C-alpha cells in the first residue's frame, strides 16, 4: 500500500532500476500476448511514479502515474478481459490518486469499478476504502451543517466497511481486518447516532 510508505524508507537506486527494467520490457519486440507485458509494465510504472509522489514528494509524478494506469484501463475497456485483475488494481490506484487529491466523487467511482471486477480478496480492500471515502465525506457534510447528507454518507460508510470486514474474514486476512475494524469502530463510536437514526430500507 503506497500510503504506508514512510519518507526515507525507499531505496532510490532500486526504484530507478525497476523503472528502467519495466520501460525496457515495454520496448521488447514480439511480446507473447499471454504474458500481458503491456498491462503489467504500465501498471508497475504507475506504482513506481505513485511511490515517487507519496514517499519522495517528486512533482508531477501523480500525473505520470495516472497516465500509466490509464494505459491499462483503456486496453481493458477496449475488451481485453485477460487483464481484468490488473485493471481492477489500476482502477483502485486511480481511486487512491483521486482521494489524495480531494476528488472524492472520482475516487468513489474508481473504487466501485475496481470492486466490480476484483478478486474476493481484493474486494475487501476496495470496499474498505469506499467506506473510508464515505466516512470522510460524512465528516465534511457535518462541517457544512448538512446532517441529512452526512447521515446518508455514514450509512454508506457502514455498509461498505461491513462488506470489507465480511470479505476479509471470508479469506482469513487479519491485516485487512486490522485495517478496517478501527475505522468501523470510529464510525460507530463517533457518528453512530446518525447511522442508527436512519430507518432500515
PDB file of C-alpha atoms in Angstrom:
ATOM      1  CA  UNK A   1       0.000   0.000   0.000  1.00  0.00           C
ATOM      2  CA  UNK A   2       1.750   3.208  -1.140  1.00  0.00           C
ATOM      3  CA  UNK A   3       0.121   5.217   1.663  1.00  0.00           C
ATOM      4  CA  UNK A   4       2.035   3.123   4.191  1.00  0.00           C
ATOM      5  CA  UNK A   5       5.424   4.110   2.806  1.00  0.00           C
ATOM      6  CA  UNK A   6       7.277   6.482   5.075  1.00  0.00           C
ATOM      7  CA  UNK A   7       9.574   9.063   3.552  1.00  0.00           C
ATOM      8  CA  UNK A   8      13.150   7.885   3.703  1.00  0.00           C
ATOM      9  CA  UNK A   9      12.478   4.134   3.508  1.00  0.00           C
ATOM     10  CA  UNK A  10      12.640   3.871  -0.276  1.00  0.00           C
ATOM     11  CA  UNK A  11      15.784   2.542  -1.952  1.00  0.00           C
ATOM     12  CA  UNK A  12      16.128   5.131  -4.730  1.00  0.00           C
ATOM     13  CA  UNK A  13      18.670   3.099  -6.666  1.00  0.00           C
ATOM     14  CA  UNK A  14      16.425   0.038  -6.795  1.00  0.00           C
ATOM     15  CA  UNK A  15      13.442   2.195  -7.675  1.00  0.00           C
ATOM     16  CA  UNK A  16      15.368   3.663 -10.609  1.00  0.00           C
ATOM     17  CA  UNK A  17      16.439   0.191 -11.697  1.00  0.00           C
ATOM     18  CA  UNK A  18      12.869  -1.069 -11.561  1.00  0.00           C
ATOM     19  CA  UNK A  19      11.644   1.820 -13.676  1.00  0.00           C
ATOM     20  CA  UNK A  20      14.321   1.152 -16.276  1.00  0.00           C
ATOM     21  CA  UNK A  21      13.517  -2.581 -16.398  1.00  0.00           C
ATOM     22  CA  UNK A  22       9.793  -2.010 -16.951  1.00  0.00           C
ATOM     23  CA  UNK A  23      10.493   0.547 -19.664  1.00  0.00           C
ATOM     24  CA  UNK A  24      12.775  -1.981 -21.342  1.00  0.00           C
ATOM     25  CA  UNK A  25      10.054  -4.612 -21.075  1.00  0.00           C
ATOM     26  CA  UNK A  26       7.645  -2.356 -22.934  1.00  0.00           C
ATOM     27  CA  UNK A  27      10.192  -1.937 -25.720  1.00  0.00           C
ATOM     28  CA  UNK A  28      10.701  -5.684 -26.231  1.00  0.00           C
ATOM     29  CA  UNK A  29       9.725  -6.810 -29.738  1.00  0.00           C
ATOM     30  CA  UNK A  30       7.413  -9.774 -30.359  1.00  0.00           C
ATOM     31  CA  UNK A  31       5.992  -9.879 -26.839  1.00  0.00           C
ATOM     32  CA  UNK A  32       3.947 -13.053 -26.183  1.00  0.00           C
ATOM     33  CA  UNK A  33       0.348 -11.951 -25.817  1.00  0.00           C
ATOM     34  CA  UNK A  34      -0.280 -14.382 -22.982  1.00  0.00           C
ATOM     35  CA  UNK A  35       2.315 -12.659 -20.789  1.00  0.00           C
ATOM     36  CA  UNK A  36       0.364  -9.368 -20.745  1.00  0.00           C
ATOM     37  CA  UNK A  37       3.642  -7.475 -20.538  1.00  0.00           C
ATOM     38  CA  UNK A  38       1.980  -4.258 -21.714  1.00  0.00           C
ATOM     39  CA  UNK A  39      -0.510  -4.157 -18.858  1.00  0.00           C
ATOM     40  CA  UNK A  40       1.881  -5.439 -16.201  1.00  0.00           C
ATOM     41  CA  UNK A  41       4.618  -2.981 -17.132  1.00  0.00           C
ATOM     42  CA  UNK A  42       2.339   0.058 -17.346  1.00  0.00           C
ATOM     43  CA  UNK A  43       0.706  -0.800 -14.019  1.00  0.00           C
ATOM     44  CA  UNK A  44       4.099  -1.293 -12.387  1.00  0.00           C
ATOM     45  CA  UNK A  45       5.373   2.012 -13.744  1.00  0.00           C
ATOM     46  CA  UNK A  46       2.260   3.640 -12.329  1.00  0.00           C
ATOM     47  CA  UNK A  47       3.115   2.146  -8.946  1.00  0.00           C
ATOM     48  CA  UNK A  48       6.651   3.483  -9.187  1.00  0.00           C
ATOM     49  CA  UNK A  49       5.517   7.003 -10.074  1.00  0.00           C
ATOM     50  CA  UNK A  50       2.866   6.957  -7.365  1.00  0.00           C
ATOM     51  CA  UNK A  51       5.508   5.890  -4.870  1.00  0.00           C
ATOM     52  CA  UNK A  52       7.759   8.709  -6.022  1.00  0.00           C
ATOM     53  CA  UNK A  53       4.927  11.122  -5.324  1.00  0.00           C
ATOM     54  CA  UNK A  54       3.736   9.733  -1.984  1.00  0.00           C
ATOM     55  CA  UNK A  55       7.063   8.867  -0.430  1.00  0.00           C
ATOM     56  CA  UNK A  56       9.530  11.189  -2.119  1.00  0.00           C
ATOM     57  CA  UNK A  57       7.296  14.151  -2.914  1.00  0.00           C
ATOM     58  CA  UNK A  58       8.501  14.356  -6.505  1.00  0.00           C
ATOM     59  CA  UNK A  59       6.480  16.865  -8.516  1.00  0.00           C
ATOM     60  CA  UNK A  60       4.437  15.690 -11.476  1.00  0.00           C
ATOM     61  CA  UNK A  61       4.530  12.030 -10.513  1.00  0.00           C
ATOM     62  CA  UNK A  62       0.792  11.769  -9.845  1.00  0.00           C
ATOM     63  CA  UNK A  63       0.075  12.769 -13.435  1.00  0.00           C
ATOM     64  CA  UNK A  64       2.601  10.253 -14.740  1.00  0.00           C
ATOM     65  CA  UNK A  65       1.110   7.515 -12.579  1.00  0.00           C
ATOM     66  CA  UNK A  66      -2.356   8.343 -13.872  1.00  0.00           C
ATOM     67  CA  UNK A  67      -1.122   8.102 -17.459  1.00  0.00           C
ATOM     68  CA  UNK A  68       0.293   4.630 -16.816  1.00  0.00           C
ATOM     69  CA  UNK A  69      -2.867   3.306 -15.163  1.00  0.00           C
ATOM     70  CA  UNK A  70      -4.938   4.816 -17.962  1.00  0.00           C
ATOM     71  CA  UNK A  71      -2.949   2.787 -20.494  1.00  0.00           C
ATOM     72  CA  UNK A  72      -4.074  -0.376 -18.708  1.00  0.00           C
ATOM     73  CA  UNK A  73      -7.682   0.725 -18.360  1.00  0.00           C
ATOM     74  CA  UNK A  74      -8.020   1.768 -21.988  1.00  0.00           C
ATOM     75  CA  UNK A  75      -6.859  -1.684 -23.056  1.00  0.00           C
ATOM     76  CA  UNK A  76      -9.251  -3.389 -20.635  1.00  0.00           C
ATOM     77  CA  UNK A  77     -12.202  -1.189 -21.593  1.00  0.00           C
ATOM     78  CA  UNK A  78     -11.481  -1.947 -25.244  1.00  0.00           C
ATOM     79  CA  UNK A  79     -12.350  -5.559 -24.496  1.00  0.00           C
ATOM     80  CA  UNK A  80      -9.198  -7.276 -23.215  1.00  0.00           C
ATOM     81  CA  UNK A  81     -10.609  -9.357 -20.355  1.00  0.00           C
ATOM     82  CA  UNK A  82      -7.310 -11.184 -19.873  1.00  0.00           C
ATOM     83  CA  UNK A  83      -6.075  -8.194 -17.861  1.00  0.00           C
ATOM     84  CA  UNK A  84      -9.160  -7.881 -15.663  1.00  0.00           C
ATOM     85  CA  UNK A  85      -7.220  -8.352 -12.431  1.00  0.00           C
ATOM     86  CA  UNK A  86      -4.611  -5.752 -13.384  1.00  0.00           C
ATOM     87  CA  UNK A  87      -7.432  -3.419 -14.442  1.00  0.00           C
ATOM     88  CA  UNK A  88      -9.034  -3.833 -11.022  1.00  0.00           C
ATOM     89  CA  UNK A  89      -5.792  -2.771  -9.364  1.00  0.00           C
ATOM     90  CA  UNK A  90      -5.478   0.130 -11.788  1.00  0.00           C
ATOM     91  CA  UNK A  91      -8.996   1.388 -11.045  1.00  0.00           C
ATOM     92  CA  UNK A  92      -8.179   1.239  -7.344  1.00  0.00           C
ATOM     93  CA  UNK A  93      -4.925   3.144  -7.774  1.00  0.00           C
ATOM     94  CA  UNK A  94      -6.758   5.796  -9.756  1.00  0.00           C
ATOM     95  CA  UNK A  95      -9.197   5.930  -6.867  1.00  0.00           C
ATOM     96  CA  UNK A  96      -6.344   6.430  -4.422  1.00  0.00           C
ATOM     97  CA  UNK A  97      -4.882   9.211  -6.556  1.00  0.00           C
ATOM     98  CA  UNK A  98      -8.272  10.916  -6.713  1.00  0.00           C
ATOM     99  CA  UNK A  99      -8.836  10.553  -2.969  1.00  0.00           C
ATOM    100  CA  UNK A 100      -5.459  12.055  -2.095  1.00  0.00           C
ATOM    101  CA  UNK A 101      -6.190  14.949  -4.446  1.00  0.00           C
ATOM    102  CA  UNK A 102      -9.540  15.541  -2.738  1.00  0.00           C
ATOM    103  CA  UNK A 103     -11.655  14.349  -5.673  1.00  0.00           C
ATOM    104  CA  UNK A 104     -13.894  12.064  -3.630  1.00  0.00           C
ATOM    105  CA  UNK A 105     -16.562  11.573  -6.297  1.00  0.00           C
ATOM    106  CA  UNK A 106     -13.947  10.301  -8.751  1.00  0.00           C
ATOM    107  CA  UNK A 107     -12.361   8.182  -6.032  1.00  0.00           C
ATOM    108  CA  UNK A 108     -15.711   6.595  -5.251  1.00  0.00           C
ATOM    109  CA  UNK A 109     -16.389   5.799  -8.903  1.00  0.00           C
ATOM    110  CA  UNK A 110     -12.953   4.273  -9.453  1.00  0.00           C
ATOM    111  CA  UNK A 111     -13.133   2.099  -6.340  1.00  0.00           C
ATOM    112  CA  UNK A 112     -16.604   0.895  -7.326  1.00  0.00           C
ATOM    113  CA  UNK A 113     -15.288  -0.113 -10.744  1.00  0.00           C
ATOM    114  CA  UNK A 114     -12.388  -1.883  -9.067  1.00  0.00           C
ATOM    115  CA  UNK A 115     -14.754  -3.696  -6.721  1.00  0.00           C
ATOM    116  CA  UNK A 116     -16.988  -4.916  -9.539  1.00  0.00           C
ATOM    117  CA  UNK A 117     -14.181  -6.907 -11.182  1.00  0.00           C
ATOM    118  CA  UNK A 118     -11.968  -7.619  -8.173  1.00  0.00           C
ATOM    119  CA  UNK A 119     -10.940 -10.990  -6.835  1.00  0.00           C
ATOM    120  CA  UNK A 120     -12.598 -11.928  -3.497  1.00  0.00           C
ATOM    121  CA  UNK A 121      -9.515 -10.850  -1.574  1.00  0.00           C
ATOM    122  CA  UNK A 122      -9.204  -7.506  -3.339  1.00  0.00           C
ATOM    123  CA  UNK A 123     -12.936  -6.845  -2.975  1.00  0.00           C
ATOM    124  CA  UNK A 124     -12.344  -6.433   0.747  1.00  0.00           C
ATOM    125  CA  UNK A 125      -9.725  -3.751   0.185  1.00  0.00           C
ATOM    126  CA  UNK A 126     -11.790  -1.866  -2.400  1.00  0.00           C
ATOM    127  CA  UNK A 127     -14.900  -1.947  -0.226  1.00  0.00           C
ATOM    128  CA  UNK A 128     -12.960  -0.830   2.825  1.00  0.00           C
ATOM    129  CA  UNK A 129     -11.564   2.199   1.038  1.00  0.00           C
ATOM    130  CA  UNK A 130     -15.038   3.041  -0.213  1.00  0.00           C
ATOM    131  CA  UNK A 131     -16.103   3.004   3.432  1.00  0.00           C
ATOM    132  CA  UNK A 132     -13.284   5.388   4.300  1.00  0.00           C
ATOM    133  CA  UNK A 133     -14.270   7.739   1.478  1.00  0.00           C
ATOM    134  CA  UNK A 134     -17.886   7.819   2.634  1.00  0.00           C
ATOM    135  CA  UNK A 135     -16.790   8.372   6.236  1.00  0.00           C
ATOM    136  CA  UNK A 136     -14.661  11.364   5.249  1.00  0.00           C
ATOM    137  CA  UNK A 137     -17.483  12.726   3.090  1.00  0.00           C
ATOM    138  CA  UNK A 138     -19.851  12.377   6.047  1.00  0.00           C
ATOM    139  CA  UNK A 139     -17.497  14.376   8.222  1.00  0.00           C
ATOM    140  CA  UNK A 140     -17.288  17.049   5.538  1.00  0.00           C
ATOM    141  CA  UNK A 141     -21.084  17.258   5.280  1.00  0.00           C
ATOM    142  CA  UNK A 142     -21.351  17.657   9.045  1.00  0.00           C
ATOM    143  CA  UNK A 143     -18.853  20.504   8.917  1.00  0.00           C
ATOM    144  CA  UNK A 144     -21.053  22.114   6.274  1.00  0.00           C
ATOM    145  CA  UNK A 145     -24.075  21.717   8.551  1.00  0.00           C
ATOM    146  CA  UNK A 146     -25.934  19.261   6.306  1.00  0.00           C
ATOM    147  CA  UNK A 147     -26.899  16.458   8.689  1.00  0.00           C
ATOM    148  CA  UNK A 148     -29.178  14.709   6.200  1.00  0.00           C
ATOM    149  CA  UNK A 149     -26.384  14.404   3.644  1.00  0.00           C
ATOM    150  CA  UNK A 150     -23.948  13.362   6.369  1.00  0.00           C
ATOM    151  CA  UNK A 151     -26.315  10.649   7.558  1.00  0.00           C
ATOM    152  CA  UNK A 152     -26.508   9.168   4.059  1.00  0.00           C
ATOM    153  CA  UNK A 153     -22.715   9.139   3.788  1.00  0.00           C
ATOM    154  CA  UNK A 154     -22.295   7.481   7.181  1.00  0.00           C
ATOM    155  CA  UNK A 155     -24.837   4.793   6.312  1.00  0.00           C
ATOM    156  CA  UNK A 156     -22.921   4.016   3.137  1.00  0.00           C
ATOM    157  CA  UNK A 157     -19.668   4.025   5.094  1.00  0.00           C
ATOM    158  CA  UNK A 158     -21.021   1.395   7.457  1.00  0.00           C
ATOM    159  CA  UNK A 159     -22.342  -0.710   4.589  1.00  0.00           C
ATOM    160  CA  UNK A 160     -19.059  -0.800   2.699  1.00  0.00           C
ATOM    161  CA  UNK A 161     -16.934  -1.264   5.814  1.00  0.00           C
ATOM    162  CA  UNK A 162     -19.100  -4.200   6.836  1.00  0.00           C
ATOM    163  CA  UNK A 163     -18.702  -5.738   3.382  1.00  0.00           C
ATOM    164  CA  UNK A 164     -14.941  -5.264   3.713  1.00  0.00           C
ATOM    165  CA  UNK A 165     -14.829  -6.940   7.106  1.00  0.00           C
ATOM    166  CA  UNK A 166     -17.030  -9.815   5.953  1.00  0.00           C
ATOM    167  CA  UNK A 167     -14.877 -10.350   2.853  1.00  0.00           C
ATOM    168  CA  UNK A 168     -11.680 -10.136   4.917  1.00  0.00           C
ATOM    169  CA  UNK A 169     -12.961 -12.722   7.353  1.00  0.00           C
ATOM    170  CA  UNK A 170     -14.005 -14.980   4.476  1.00  0.00           C
ATOM    171  CA  UNK A 171     -10.459 -15.005   3.095  1.00  0.00           C
ATOM    172  CA  UNK A 172      -8.895 -15.010   6.590  1.00  0.00           C
ATOM    173  CA  UNK A 173      -6.918 -11.815   6.054  1.00  0.00           C
ATOM    174  CA  UNK A 174      -6.212 -10.438   9.504  1.00  0.00           C
ATOM    175  CA  UNK A 175      -4.257  -7.472   8.142  1.00  0.00           C
ATOM    176  CA  UNK A 176      -7.362  -6.180   6.342  1.00  0.00           C
ATOM    177  CA  UNK A 177      -9.456  -6.737   9.448  1.00  0.00           C
ATOM    178  CA  UNK A 178      -6.886  -4.803  11.464  1.00  0.00           C
ATOM    179  CA  UNK A 179      -7.029  -2.019   8.868  1.00  0.00           C
ATOM    180  CA  UNK A 180     -10.786  -1.577   8.620  1.00  0.00           C
ATOM    181  CA  UNK A 181     -12.089  -2.635  12.044  1.00  0.00           C
ATOM    182  CA  UNK A 182     -10.728   0.543  13.729  1.00  0.00           C
ATOM    183  CA  UNK A 183     -12.411   2.618  11.011  1.00  0.00           C
ATOM    184  CA  UNK A 184     -15.712   0.891  11.672  1.00  0.00           C
ATOM    185  CA  UNK A 185     -15.221   1.443  15.415  1.00  0.00           C
ATOM    186  CA  UNK A 186     -14.562   5.143  14.841  1.00  0.00           C
ATOM    187  CA  UNK A 187     -17.637   5.433  12.658  1.00  0.00           C
ATOM    188  CA  UNK A 188     -19.925   3.806  15.203  1.00  0.00           C
ATOM    189  CA  UNK A 189     -18.380   5.438  18.280  1.00  0.00           C
ATOM    190  CA  UNK A 190     -18.319   8.967  16.895  1.00  0.00           C
ATOM    191  CA  UNK A 191     -21.134   9.012  14.347  1.00  0.00           C
ATOM    192  CA  UNK A 192     -23.257   6.007  15.249  1.00  0.00           C
ATOM    193  CA  UNK A 193     -26.191   8.217  16.178  1.00  0.00           C
ATOM    194  CA  UNK A 194     -26.532   9.224  12.521  1.00  0.00           C
ATOM    195  CA  UNK A 195     -26.339   5.644  11.301  1.00  0.00           C
ATOM    196  CA  UNK A 196     -28.758   4.310  13.906  1.00  0.00           C
ATOM    197  CA  UNK A 197     -31.216   7.124  13.319  1.00  0.00           C
ATOM    198  CA  UNK A 198     -31.686   6.074   9.718  1.00  0.00           C
ATOM    199  CA  UNK A 199     -34.645   3.752   9.118  1.00  0.00           C
ATOM    200  CA  UNK A 200     -33.738   0.396   7.626  1.00  0.00           C
ATOM    201  CA  UNK A 201     -34.562   0.192   3.891  1.00  0.00           C
TER     202      UNK A 201
END
